[in-house]
Coordinates of C-alpha atoms and ligand atoms in Angstrom, one line a residue:
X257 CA 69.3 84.8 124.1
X258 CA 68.7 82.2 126.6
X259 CA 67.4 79.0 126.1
X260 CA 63.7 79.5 127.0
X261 CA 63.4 82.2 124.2
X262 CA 65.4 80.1 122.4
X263 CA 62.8 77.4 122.5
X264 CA 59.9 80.1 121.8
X265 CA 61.1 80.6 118.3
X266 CA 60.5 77.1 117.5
X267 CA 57.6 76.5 115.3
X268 CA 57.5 80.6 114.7
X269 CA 58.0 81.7 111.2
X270 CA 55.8 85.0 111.8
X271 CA 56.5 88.4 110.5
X272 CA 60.1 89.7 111.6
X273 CA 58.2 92.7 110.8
X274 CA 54.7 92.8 112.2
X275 CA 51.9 95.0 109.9
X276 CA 51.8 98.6 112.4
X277 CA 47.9 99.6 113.1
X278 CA 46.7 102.9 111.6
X279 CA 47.9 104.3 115.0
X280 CA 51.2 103.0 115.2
X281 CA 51.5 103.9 111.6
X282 CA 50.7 107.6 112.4
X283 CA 52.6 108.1 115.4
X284 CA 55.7 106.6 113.8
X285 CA 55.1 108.9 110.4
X286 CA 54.5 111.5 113.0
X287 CA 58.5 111.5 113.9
X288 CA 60.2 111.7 110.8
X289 CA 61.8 114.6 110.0
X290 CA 61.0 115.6 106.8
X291 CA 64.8 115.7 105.2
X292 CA 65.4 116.6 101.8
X293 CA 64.2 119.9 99.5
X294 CA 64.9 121.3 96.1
X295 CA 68.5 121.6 96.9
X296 CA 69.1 118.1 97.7
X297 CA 67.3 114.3 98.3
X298 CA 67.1 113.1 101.8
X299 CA 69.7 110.5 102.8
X300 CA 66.7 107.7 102.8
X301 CA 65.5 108.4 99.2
X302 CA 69.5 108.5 98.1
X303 CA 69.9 105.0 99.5
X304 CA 67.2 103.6 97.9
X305 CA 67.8 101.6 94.8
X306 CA 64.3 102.2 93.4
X307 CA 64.6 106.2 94.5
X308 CA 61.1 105.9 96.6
X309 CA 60.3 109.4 97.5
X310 CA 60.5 108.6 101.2
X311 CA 59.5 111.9 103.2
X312 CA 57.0 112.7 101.0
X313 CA 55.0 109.3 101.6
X314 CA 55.9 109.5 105.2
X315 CA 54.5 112.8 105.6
X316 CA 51.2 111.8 103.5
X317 CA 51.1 109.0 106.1
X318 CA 51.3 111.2 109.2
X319 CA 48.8 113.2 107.1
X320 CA 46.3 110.2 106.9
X321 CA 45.9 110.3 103.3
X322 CA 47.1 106.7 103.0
X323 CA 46.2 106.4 99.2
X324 CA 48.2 108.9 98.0
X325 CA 51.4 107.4 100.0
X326 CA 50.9 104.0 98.4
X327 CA 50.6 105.7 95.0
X328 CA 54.1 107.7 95.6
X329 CA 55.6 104.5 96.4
X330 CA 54.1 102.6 93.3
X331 CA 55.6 105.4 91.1
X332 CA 59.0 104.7 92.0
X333 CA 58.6 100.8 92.9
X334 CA 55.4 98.6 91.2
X335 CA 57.1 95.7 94.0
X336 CA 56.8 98.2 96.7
X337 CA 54.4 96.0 99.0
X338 CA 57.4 92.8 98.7
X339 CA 60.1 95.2 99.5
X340 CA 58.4 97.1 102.0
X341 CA 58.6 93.1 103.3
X342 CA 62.3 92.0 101.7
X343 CA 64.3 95.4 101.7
X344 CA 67.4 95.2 103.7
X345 CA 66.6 98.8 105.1
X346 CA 68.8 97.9 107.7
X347 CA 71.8 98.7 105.2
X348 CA 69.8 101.2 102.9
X349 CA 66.8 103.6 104.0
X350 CA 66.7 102.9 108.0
X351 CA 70.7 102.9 107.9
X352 CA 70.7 106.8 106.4
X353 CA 67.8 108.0 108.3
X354 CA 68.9 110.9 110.2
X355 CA 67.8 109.9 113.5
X356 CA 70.7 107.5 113.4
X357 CA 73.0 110.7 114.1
X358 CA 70.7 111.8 116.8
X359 CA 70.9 108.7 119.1
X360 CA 67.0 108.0 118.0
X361 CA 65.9 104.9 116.3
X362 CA 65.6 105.2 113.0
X363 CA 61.9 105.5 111.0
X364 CA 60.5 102.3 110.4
X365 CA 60.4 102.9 106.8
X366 CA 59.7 99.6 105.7
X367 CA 56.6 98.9 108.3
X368 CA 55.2 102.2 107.1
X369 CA 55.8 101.6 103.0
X370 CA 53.9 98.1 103.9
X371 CA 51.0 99.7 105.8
X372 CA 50.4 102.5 103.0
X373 CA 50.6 99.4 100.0
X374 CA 48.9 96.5 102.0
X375 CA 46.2 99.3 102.3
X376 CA 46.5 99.9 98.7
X377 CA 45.7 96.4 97.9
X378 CA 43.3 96.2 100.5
X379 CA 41.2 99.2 98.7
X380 CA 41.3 98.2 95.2
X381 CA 43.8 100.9 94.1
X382 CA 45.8 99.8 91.4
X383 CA 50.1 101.0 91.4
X384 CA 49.8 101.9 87.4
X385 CA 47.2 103.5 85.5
X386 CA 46.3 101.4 82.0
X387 CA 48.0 103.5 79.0
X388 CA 47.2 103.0 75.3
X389 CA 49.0 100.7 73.4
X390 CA 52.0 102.0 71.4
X391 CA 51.9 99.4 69.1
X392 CA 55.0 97.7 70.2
X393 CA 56.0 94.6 71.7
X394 CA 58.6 93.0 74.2
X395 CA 59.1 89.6 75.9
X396 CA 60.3 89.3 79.1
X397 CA 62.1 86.0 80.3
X398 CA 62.2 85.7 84.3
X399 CA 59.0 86.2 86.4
X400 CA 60.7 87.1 89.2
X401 CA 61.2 90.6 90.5
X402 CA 63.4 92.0 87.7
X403 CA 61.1 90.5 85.1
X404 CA 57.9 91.8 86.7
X405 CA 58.9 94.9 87.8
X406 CA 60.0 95.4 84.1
X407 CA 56.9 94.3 82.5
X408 CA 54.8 96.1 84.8
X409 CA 56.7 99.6 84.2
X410 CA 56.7 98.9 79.9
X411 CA 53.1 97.8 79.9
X412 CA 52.4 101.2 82.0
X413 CA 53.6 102.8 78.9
X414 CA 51.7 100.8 76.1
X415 CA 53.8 98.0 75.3
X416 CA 52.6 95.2 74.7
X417 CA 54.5 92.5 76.9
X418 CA 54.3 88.6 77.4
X419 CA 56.6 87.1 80.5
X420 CA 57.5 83.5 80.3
X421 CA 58.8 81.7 83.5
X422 CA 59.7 77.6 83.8
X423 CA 58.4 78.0 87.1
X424 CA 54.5 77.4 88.3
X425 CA 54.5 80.6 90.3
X426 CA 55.6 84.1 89.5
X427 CA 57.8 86.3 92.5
X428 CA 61.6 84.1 91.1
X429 CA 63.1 83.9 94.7
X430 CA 60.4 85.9 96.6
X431 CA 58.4 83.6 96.0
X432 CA 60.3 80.5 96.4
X433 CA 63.6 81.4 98.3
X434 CA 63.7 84.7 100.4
X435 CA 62.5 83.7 104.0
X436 CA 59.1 82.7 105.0
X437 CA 59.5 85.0 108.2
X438 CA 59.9 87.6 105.6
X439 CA 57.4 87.0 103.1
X440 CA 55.9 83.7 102.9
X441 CA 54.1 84.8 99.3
X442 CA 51.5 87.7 99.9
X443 CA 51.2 90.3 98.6
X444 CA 53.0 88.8 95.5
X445 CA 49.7 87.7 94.2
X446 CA 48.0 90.9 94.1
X447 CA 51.4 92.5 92.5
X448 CA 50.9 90.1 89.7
X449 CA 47.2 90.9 89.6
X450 CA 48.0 94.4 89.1
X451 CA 50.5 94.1 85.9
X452 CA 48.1 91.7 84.5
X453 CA 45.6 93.9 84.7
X454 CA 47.7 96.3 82.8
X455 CA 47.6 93.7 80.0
X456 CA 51.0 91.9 80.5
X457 CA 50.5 88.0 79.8
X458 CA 52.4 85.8 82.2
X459 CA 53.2 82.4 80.4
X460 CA 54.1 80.0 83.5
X461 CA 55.6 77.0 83.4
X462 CA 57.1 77.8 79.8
X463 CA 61.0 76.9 80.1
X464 CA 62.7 79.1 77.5
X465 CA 66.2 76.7 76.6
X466 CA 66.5 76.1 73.3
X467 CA 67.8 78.5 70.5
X468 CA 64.0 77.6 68.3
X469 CA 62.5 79.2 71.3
X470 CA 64.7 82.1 71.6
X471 CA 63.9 82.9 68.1
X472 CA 60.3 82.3 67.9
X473 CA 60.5 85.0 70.7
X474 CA 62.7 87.4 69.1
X475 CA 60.2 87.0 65.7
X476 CA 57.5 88.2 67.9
X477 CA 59.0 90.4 70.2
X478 CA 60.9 93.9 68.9
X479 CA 63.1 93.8 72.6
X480 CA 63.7 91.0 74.5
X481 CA 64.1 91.9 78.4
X482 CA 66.4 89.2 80.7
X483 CA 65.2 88.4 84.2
X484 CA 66.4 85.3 84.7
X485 CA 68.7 85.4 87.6
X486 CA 70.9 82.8 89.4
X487 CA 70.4 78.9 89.2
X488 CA 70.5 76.4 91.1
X489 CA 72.9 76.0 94.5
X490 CA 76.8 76.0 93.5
X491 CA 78.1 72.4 93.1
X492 CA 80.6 71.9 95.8
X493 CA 81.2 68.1 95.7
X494 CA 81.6 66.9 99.7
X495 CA 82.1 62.7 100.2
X496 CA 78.8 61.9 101.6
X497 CA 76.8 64.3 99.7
X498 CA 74.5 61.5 98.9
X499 CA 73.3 60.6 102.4
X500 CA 69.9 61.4 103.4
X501 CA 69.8 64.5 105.9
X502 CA 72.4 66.9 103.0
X503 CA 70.7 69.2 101.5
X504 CA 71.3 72.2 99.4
X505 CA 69.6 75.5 100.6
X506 CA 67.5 76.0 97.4
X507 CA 65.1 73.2 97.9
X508 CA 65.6 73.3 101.2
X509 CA 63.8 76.7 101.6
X510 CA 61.6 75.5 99.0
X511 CA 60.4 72.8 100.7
X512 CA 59.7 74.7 103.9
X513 CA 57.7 77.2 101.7
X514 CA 56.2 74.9 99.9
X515 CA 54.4 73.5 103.7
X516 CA 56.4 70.3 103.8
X517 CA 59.1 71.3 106.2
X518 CA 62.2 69.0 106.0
X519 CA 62.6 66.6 109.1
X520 CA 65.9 67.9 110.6
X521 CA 66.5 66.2 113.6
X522 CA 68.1 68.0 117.1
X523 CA 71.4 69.1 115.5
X524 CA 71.6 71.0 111.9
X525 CA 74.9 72.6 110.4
X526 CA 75.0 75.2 107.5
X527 CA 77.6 75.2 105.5
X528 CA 78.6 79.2 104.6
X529 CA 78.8 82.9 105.7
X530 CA 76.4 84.7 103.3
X531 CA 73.1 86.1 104.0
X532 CA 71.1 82.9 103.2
X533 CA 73.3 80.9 105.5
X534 CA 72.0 83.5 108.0
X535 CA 68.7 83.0 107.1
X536 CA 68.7 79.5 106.3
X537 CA 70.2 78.5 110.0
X538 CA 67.3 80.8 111.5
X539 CA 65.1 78.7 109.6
X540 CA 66.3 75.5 111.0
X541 CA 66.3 77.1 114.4
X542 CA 62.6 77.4 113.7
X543 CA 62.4 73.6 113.4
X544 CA 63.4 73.0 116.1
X545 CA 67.3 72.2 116.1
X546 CA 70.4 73.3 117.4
X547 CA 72.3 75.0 114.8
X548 CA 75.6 75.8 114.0
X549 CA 77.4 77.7 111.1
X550 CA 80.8 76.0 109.9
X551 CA 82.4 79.1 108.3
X552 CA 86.1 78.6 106.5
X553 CA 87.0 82.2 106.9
X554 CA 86.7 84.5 110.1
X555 CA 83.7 86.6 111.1
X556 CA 85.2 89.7 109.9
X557 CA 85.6 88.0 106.6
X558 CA 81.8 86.4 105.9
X559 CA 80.0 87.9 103.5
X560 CA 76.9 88.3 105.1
X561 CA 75.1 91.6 106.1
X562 CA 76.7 92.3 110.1
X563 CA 72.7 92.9 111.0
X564 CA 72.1 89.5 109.8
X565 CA 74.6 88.0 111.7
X566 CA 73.7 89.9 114.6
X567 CA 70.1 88.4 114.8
X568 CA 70.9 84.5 114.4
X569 CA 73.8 85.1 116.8
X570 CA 70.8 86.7 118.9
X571 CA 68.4 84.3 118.3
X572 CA 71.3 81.0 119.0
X573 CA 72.8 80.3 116.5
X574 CA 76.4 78.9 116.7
X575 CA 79.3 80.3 114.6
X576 CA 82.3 77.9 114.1
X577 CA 85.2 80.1 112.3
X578 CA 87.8 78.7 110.3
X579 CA 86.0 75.6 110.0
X580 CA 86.1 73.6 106.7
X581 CA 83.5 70.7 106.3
X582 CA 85.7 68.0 104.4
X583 CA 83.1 65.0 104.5
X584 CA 79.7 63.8 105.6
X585 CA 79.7 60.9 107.1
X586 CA 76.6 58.2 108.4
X587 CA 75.3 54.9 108.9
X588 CA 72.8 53.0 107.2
X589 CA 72.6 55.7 104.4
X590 CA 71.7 58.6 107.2
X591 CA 74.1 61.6 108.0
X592 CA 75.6 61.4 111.7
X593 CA 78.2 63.1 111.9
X594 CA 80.7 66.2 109.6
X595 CA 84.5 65.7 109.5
X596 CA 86.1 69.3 110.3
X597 CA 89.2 70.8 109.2
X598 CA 90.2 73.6 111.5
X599 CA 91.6 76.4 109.1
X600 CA 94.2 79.6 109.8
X601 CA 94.3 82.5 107.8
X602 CA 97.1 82.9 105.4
X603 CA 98.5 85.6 102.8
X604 CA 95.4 87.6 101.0
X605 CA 93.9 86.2 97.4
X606 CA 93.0 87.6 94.6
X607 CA 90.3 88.6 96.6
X608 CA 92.0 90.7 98.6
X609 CA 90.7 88.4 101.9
X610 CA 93.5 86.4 103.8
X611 CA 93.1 83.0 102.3
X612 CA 92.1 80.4 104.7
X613 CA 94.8 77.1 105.1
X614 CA 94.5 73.8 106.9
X615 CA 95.6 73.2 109.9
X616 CA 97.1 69.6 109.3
X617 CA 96.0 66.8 112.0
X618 CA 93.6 68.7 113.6
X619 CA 90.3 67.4 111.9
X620 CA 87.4 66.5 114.3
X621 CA 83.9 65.1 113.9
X622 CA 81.2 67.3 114.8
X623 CA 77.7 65.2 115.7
X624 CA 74.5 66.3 113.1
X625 CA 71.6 65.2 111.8
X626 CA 71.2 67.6 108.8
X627 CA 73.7 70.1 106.8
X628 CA 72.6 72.3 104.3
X629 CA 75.2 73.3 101.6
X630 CA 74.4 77.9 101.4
X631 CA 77.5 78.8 99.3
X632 CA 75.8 80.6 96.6
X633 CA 74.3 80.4 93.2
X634 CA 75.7 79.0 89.7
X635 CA 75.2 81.6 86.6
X636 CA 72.8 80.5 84.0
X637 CA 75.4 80.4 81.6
X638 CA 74.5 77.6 79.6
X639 CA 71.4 79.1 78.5
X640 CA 72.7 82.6 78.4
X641 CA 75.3 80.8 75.7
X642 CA 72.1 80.2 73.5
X643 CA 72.1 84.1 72.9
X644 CA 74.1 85.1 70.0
X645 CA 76.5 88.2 70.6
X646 CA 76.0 87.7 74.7
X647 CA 78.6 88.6 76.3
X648 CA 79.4 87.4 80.3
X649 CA 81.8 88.6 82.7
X650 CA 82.2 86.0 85.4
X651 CA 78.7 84.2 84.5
X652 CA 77.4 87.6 84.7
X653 CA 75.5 89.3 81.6
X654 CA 77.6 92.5 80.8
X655 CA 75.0 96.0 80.6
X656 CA 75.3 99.2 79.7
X657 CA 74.4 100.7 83.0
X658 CA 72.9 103.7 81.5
X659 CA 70.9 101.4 79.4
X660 CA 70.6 98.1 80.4
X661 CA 71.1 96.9 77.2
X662 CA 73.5 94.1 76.5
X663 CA 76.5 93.0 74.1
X664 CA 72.8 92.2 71.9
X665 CA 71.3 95.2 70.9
X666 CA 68.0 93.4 70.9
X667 CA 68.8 92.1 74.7
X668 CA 68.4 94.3 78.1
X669 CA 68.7 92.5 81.3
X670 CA 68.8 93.6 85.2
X671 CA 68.8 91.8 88.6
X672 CA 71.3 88.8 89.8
X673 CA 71.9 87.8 85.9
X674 CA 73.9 91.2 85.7
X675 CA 74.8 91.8 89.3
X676 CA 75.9 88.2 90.5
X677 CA 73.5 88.3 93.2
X678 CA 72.0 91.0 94.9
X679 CA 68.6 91.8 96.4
X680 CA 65.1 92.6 95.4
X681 CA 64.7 95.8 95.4
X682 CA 68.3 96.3 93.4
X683 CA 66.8 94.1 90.4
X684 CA 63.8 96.5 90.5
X685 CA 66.0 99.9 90.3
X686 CA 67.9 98.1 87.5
X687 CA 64.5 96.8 85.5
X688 CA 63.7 100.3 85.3
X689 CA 67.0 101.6 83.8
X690 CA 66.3 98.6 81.2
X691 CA 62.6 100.2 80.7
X692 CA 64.1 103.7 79.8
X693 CA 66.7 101.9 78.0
X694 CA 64.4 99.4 76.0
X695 CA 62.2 102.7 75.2
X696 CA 65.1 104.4 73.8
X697 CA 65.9 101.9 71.9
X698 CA 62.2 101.1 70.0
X699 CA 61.5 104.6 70.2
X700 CA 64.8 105.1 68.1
X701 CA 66.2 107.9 70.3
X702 CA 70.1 108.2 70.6
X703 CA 71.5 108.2 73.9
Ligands
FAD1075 C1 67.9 82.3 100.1 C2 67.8 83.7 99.6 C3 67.3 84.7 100.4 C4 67.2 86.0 100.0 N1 66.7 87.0 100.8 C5 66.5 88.2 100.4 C6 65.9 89.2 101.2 O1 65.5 89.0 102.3 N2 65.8 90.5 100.7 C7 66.2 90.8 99.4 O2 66.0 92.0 99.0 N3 66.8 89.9 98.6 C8 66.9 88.6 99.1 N4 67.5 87.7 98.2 C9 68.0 88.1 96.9 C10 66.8 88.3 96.0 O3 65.8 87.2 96.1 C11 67.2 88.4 94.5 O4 68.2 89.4 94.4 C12 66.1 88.7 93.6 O5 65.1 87.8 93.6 C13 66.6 88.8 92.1 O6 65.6 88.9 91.2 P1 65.7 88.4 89.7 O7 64.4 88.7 89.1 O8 66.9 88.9 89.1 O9 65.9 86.8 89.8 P2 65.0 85.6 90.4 O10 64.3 86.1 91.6 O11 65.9 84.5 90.5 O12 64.0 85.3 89.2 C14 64.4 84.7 88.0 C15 63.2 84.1 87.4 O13 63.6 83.6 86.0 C16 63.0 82.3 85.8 N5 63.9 81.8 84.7 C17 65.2 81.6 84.7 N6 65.7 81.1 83.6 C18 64.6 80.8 82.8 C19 64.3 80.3 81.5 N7 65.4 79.9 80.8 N8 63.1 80.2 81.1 C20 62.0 80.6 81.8 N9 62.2 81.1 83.1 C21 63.4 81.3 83.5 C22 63.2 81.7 87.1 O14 62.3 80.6 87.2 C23 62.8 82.8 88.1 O15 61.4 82.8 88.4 C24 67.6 86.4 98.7 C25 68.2 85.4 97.9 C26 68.2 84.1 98.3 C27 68.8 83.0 97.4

């Protein structure tokens, strides 16, 4: 990219994927090809964790009866207007689309699932039809998209459910973490308008972390569902953490989707190879700095998606390999500067992945006015410790993944608390295997 689009991005956290007009929207349903039949799924439908029924809502697209694809959607996925904005289709629906094999470019799935739901919200119809209540009740700790999708889909079938969340929005990281230029918030709003109007009570701002509350919850509630994700940013302790200009990526992102964008001066490094290193250096792009990525490991190595990596390297980003920050250093309590260790790439880890080694005597200072630490998030495990019987592998809550349910019969749980970290529409596909499960379970049926 050269400089001058370079420059154009700054200040530009629009759509990466624009809303299609009704016309665009029919011309692209227009191409698909209509894969899949009674004797097997299409590729698109196979790769989606939430099993949407692609060709059949493309085809009621191209057919103009817009409703009806929204409602197909819904019946798979109650988030489908976020993850028609958050899906990494790239690697899921878009990457099987057969078009791929014929030199074509593949549907734009996720444009068209967002046209048929933003039209759904736009026209007052609702994903879930109200059912009568069965009489029992469940609690659901997490509002974000494993917790909502979960209450939504148990209160469709009578339940009775009440979500609590510590934090003073619902959406977990939709809302607060996943990139503004992929959703800033909307539709979130309207999707917890929906499953409130199926009778679910969110209790926000209620910080379940004490065993009392646990069990006041588990007197009320005959299932307890656990949405709760990741926490905060992993703790890697760097001399200089303390100067002003180091952040962390959590509030970080926060801060820029909250409208107070962090002043970040003309040169920014991020600190990691994952997907929200990708996405958190695009961001600072966006403000306006030069960025570059100090990454321990090799390309081939970083755990980020390649399609990720392929769009900040587009859009300018810098990529430093097997380059280890080893302190931040300033003046006058302000960052000016990270010391580098150059790394090489010795015999494999437990991981499997060459692990990376110092280079001794080669450090260097490179210039910066801002680093943000993106190495991951910590397990909640000193409140998943409260739950007697709860067993963790790794930080992560151990399923049944027919079932959902945990080591604590009364316990289901789905999303990053079970996966380590994954994406939005994967905590949805597991919220509903937790809904069956959870129904089996009050329902009394054996498995
Ligand atoms: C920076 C970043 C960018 C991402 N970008 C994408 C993307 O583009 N596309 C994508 O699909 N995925 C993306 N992901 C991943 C995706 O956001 C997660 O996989 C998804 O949000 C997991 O949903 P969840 O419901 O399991 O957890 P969360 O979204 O973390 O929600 C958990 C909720 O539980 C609440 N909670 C936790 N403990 C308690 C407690 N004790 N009491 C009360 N409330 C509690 C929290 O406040 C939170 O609201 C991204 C992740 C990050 C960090």
């Amino acid at each position: 990219m050269s400089a001058f689009a370079q420059e154009t991005l700054v200040g530009d956290f629009s759509d990466l994927k624009p809303p299609l007009s009704e016309e665009e929207a029919l011309i692209e349903a227009d191409r698909c090809l209509r894969c899949g039949g009674v004797y097997a799924t299409a590729p698109c439908t196979v790769a989606c964790p939430a099993d949407v029924d692609v060709p059949t809502f493309v085809a009621q697209v191209a057919a103009g009866d817009t409703g009806a694809a929204a409602l197909k959607i819904f019946e798979q996925n109650i988030l489908g207007a976020s993850c028609a904005r958050v899906c990494q289709v790239e690697e899921l629906c878009e990457a099987s689309c057969v078009m791929n094999s014929q030199d074509e470019t593949p549907i734009e799935i996720a444009r068209l699932q967002r046209f048929a739901t933003d039209w759904a919200y736009a026209n007052g119809i609702a994903p879930r039809k109200n059912a009568a209540a069965n009489g029992h009740k469940v609690a659901v700790i997490g509002a974000g998209p494993a917790g909502l999708a979960c209450a939504g889909e148990l209160a469709a079938r009578g339940y009775a459910v009440t979500v609590y969340d510590e934090r003073a929005e619902a959406g977990g990281l939709i809302r607060y973490a996943i990139a503004p230029f992929r959703q800033q918030s909307e539709p979130l709003p309207d999707e917890q308008k929906a499953i409130e109007k199926l009778g679910v009570e969110i209790k926000l701002g209620v910080k379940i972390d004490t065993k009392e509350a646990l069990a006041e919850i588990e007197k009320e509630a005959e299932a307890v569902f656990l949405g709760v994700g990741l926490g905060e940013d992993v703790d890697v302790k760097t001399p200089g953490d303390d100067l002003e200009g180091v952040w962390e990526s959590l509030p970080f992102i926060e801060a820029l989707k909250d409208g107070n964008p962090p002043e970040i001066g003309r040169r920014a490094a991020v600190i990691g190879g994952g997907n929200t290193a990708m996405d958190v250096a695009r961001e600072a792009l966006r403000l306006g700095a030069e960025v570059t990525v100090l990454y321990r490991r090799t390309q081939a190595q970083m755990p980020a998606f390649y399609h990720e990596y392929e769009q900040a390297l587009d859009e300018g980003v810098v990529f430093n390999w097997l380059t280890l920050p080893v302190a931040f250093k300033g003046e006058n309590g302000r960052l000016k500067s990270v010391e580098c260790q150059p790394m090489k790439l010795g015999e494999p880890d437990d991981s499997g992945r060459r692990r990376p080694e110092p280079i001794e005597g080669a450090d260097f200072d490179l210039p910066v006015d801002t680093i943000i630490k993106a190495i991951g998030q910590r397990p909640r495990e000193e409140f998943l410790s409260l739950i007697d019987g709860l067993e963790l592998e790794w930080g992560q809550i151990k399923i049944n993944p027919e079932t959902g349910q945990t080591t604590n019969p009364k316990y289901f749980a789905a999303g990053d608390a079970i996966n380590g970290g994954a994406t939005v529409v994967s905590a949805v596909g597991g919220a509903k295997v937790a809904v069956a499960g959870i129904e089996a379970f009050l329902q009394g049926e054996k498995r």
